mmCIF file of C-alpha atoms in Angstrom:
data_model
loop_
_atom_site.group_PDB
_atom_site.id
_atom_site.type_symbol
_atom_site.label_atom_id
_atom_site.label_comp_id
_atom_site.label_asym_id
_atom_site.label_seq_id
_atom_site.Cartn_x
_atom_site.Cartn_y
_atom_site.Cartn_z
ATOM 1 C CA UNK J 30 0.000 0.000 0.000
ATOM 2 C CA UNK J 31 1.050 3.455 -0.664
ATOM 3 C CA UNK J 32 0.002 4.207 2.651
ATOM 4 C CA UNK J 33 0.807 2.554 6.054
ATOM 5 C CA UNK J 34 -2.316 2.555 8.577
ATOM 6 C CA UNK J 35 0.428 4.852 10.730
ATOM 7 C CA UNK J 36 0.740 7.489 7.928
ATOM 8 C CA UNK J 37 -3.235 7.192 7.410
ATOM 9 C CA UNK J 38 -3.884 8.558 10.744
ATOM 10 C CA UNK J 39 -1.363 11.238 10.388
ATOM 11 C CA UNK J 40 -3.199 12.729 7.594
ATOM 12 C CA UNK J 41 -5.322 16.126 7.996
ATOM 13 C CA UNK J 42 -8.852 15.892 7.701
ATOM 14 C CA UNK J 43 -9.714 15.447 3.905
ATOM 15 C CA UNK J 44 -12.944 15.883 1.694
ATOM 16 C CA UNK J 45 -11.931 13.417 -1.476
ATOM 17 C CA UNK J 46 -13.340 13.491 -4.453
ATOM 18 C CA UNK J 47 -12.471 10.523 -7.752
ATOM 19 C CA UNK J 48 -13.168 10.196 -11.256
ATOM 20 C CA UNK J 49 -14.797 7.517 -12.822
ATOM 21 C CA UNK J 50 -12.699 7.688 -15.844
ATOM 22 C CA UNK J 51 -9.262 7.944 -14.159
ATOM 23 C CA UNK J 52 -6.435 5.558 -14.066
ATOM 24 C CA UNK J 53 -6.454 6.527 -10.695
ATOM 25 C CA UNK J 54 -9.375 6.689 -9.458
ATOM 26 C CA UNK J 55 -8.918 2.666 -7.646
ATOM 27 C CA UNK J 56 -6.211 4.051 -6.217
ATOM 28 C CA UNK J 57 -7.972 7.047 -4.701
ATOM 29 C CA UNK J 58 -10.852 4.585 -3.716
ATOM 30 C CA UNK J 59 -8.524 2.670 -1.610
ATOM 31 C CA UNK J 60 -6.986 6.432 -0.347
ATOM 32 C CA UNK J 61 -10.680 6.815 0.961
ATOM 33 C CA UNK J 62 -11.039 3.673 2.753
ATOM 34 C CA UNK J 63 -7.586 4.287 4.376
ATOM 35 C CA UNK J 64 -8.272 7.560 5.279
ATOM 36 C CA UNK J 65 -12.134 6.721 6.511
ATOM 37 C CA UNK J 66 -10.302 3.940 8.755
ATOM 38 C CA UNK J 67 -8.036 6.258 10.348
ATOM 39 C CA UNK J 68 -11.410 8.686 10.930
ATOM 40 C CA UNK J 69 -9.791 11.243 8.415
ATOM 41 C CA UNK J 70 -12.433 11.079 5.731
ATOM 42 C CA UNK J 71 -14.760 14.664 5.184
ATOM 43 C CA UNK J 72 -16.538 12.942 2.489
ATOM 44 C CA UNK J 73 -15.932 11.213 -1.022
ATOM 45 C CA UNK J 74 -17.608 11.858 -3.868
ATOM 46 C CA UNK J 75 -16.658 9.700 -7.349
ATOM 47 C CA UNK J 76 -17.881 11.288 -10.536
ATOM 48 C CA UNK J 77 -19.470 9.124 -12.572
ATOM 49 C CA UNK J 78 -18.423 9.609 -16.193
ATOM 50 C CA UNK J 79 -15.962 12.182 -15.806
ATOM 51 C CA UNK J 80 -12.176 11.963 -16.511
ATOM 52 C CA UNK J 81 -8.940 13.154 -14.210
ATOM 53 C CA UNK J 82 -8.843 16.803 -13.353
ATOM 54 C CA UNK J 83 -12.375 17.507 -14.164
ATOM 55 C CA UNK J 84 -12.148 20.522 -11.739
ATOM 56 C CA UNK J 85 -9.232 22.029 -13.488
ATOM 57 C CA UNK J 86 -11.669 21.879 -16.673
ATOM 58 C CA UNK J 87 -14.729 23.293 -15.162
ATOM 59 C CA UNK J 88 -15.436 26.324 -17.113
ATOM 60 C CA UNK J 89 -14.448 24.447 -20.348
ATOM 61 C CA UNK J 90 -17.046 21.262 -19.186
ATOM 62 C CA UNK J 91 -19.335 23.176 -17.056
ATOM 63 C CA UNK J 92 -18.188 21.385 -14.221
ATOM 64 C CA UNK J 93 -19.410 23.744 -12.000
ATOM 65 C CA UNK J 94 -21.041 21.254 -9.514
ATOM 66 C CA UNK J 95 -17.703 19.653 -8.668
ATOM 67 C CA UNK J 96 -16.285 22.697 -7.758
ATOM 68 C CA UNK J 97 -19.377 24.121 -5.515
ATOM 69 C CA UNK J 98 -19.482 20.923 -4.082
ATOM 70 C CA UNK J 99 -15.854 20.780 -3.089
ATOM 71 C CA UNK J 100 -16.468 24.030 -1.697
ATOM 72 C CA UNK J 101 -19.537 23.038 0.268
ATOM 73 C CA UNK J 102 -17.632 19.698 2.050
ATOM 74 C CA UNK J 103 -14.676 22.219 3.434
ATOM 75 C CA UNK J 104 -17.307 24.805 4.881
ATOM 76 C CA UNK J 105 -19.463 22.196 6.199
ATOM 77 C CA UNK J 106 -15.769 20.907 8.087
ATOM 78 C CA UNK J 107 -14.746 24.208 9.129
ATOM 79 C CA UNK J 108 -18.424 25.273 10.613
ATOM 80 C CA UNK J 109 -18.292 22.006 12.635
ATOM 81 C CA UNK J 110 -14.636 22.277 14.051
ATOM 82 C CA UNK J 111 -14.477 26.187 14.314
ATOM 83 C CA UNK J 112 -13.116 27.317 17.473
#
């Protein structure tokens, strides 16, 4: 694994999102179980149909629902663990 259980706990607090038509998208899979084992998973979203980077393409796709939703998963974090 590219990812010991150790270095899975270490991780910050992460809102993950895959594509469905990306290489690596098993691989981020797996990051999400790892990271929802260690308790460090926001939330994981896998786009069905889309390819790697999709957010990087948004205003060429119109991908604008990846990127608001993104955005919504970090606020939602911060509002709960504000200080």
């Amino acid at each position: 694994p590219f990812l010991t259980d150790e270095e899975s706990a270490l991780m910050p607090p992460t809102a993950l999102h895959t594509t469905d038509l990306d290489t690596l998208r098993d691989e981020g899979i797996e990051f999400g179980k790892r990271l929802a084992a260690a308790g460090k998973l926001v939330g994981h979203v896998n786009h069905l149909g889309a390819t790697h980077a999709l957010h990087v393409y948004t205003p060429i796709f119109g991908a604008y629902d990846v990127t608001e939703l993104a955005a919504k998963q970090v606020t939602a974090f911060a509002l709960r663990n504000k200080s």
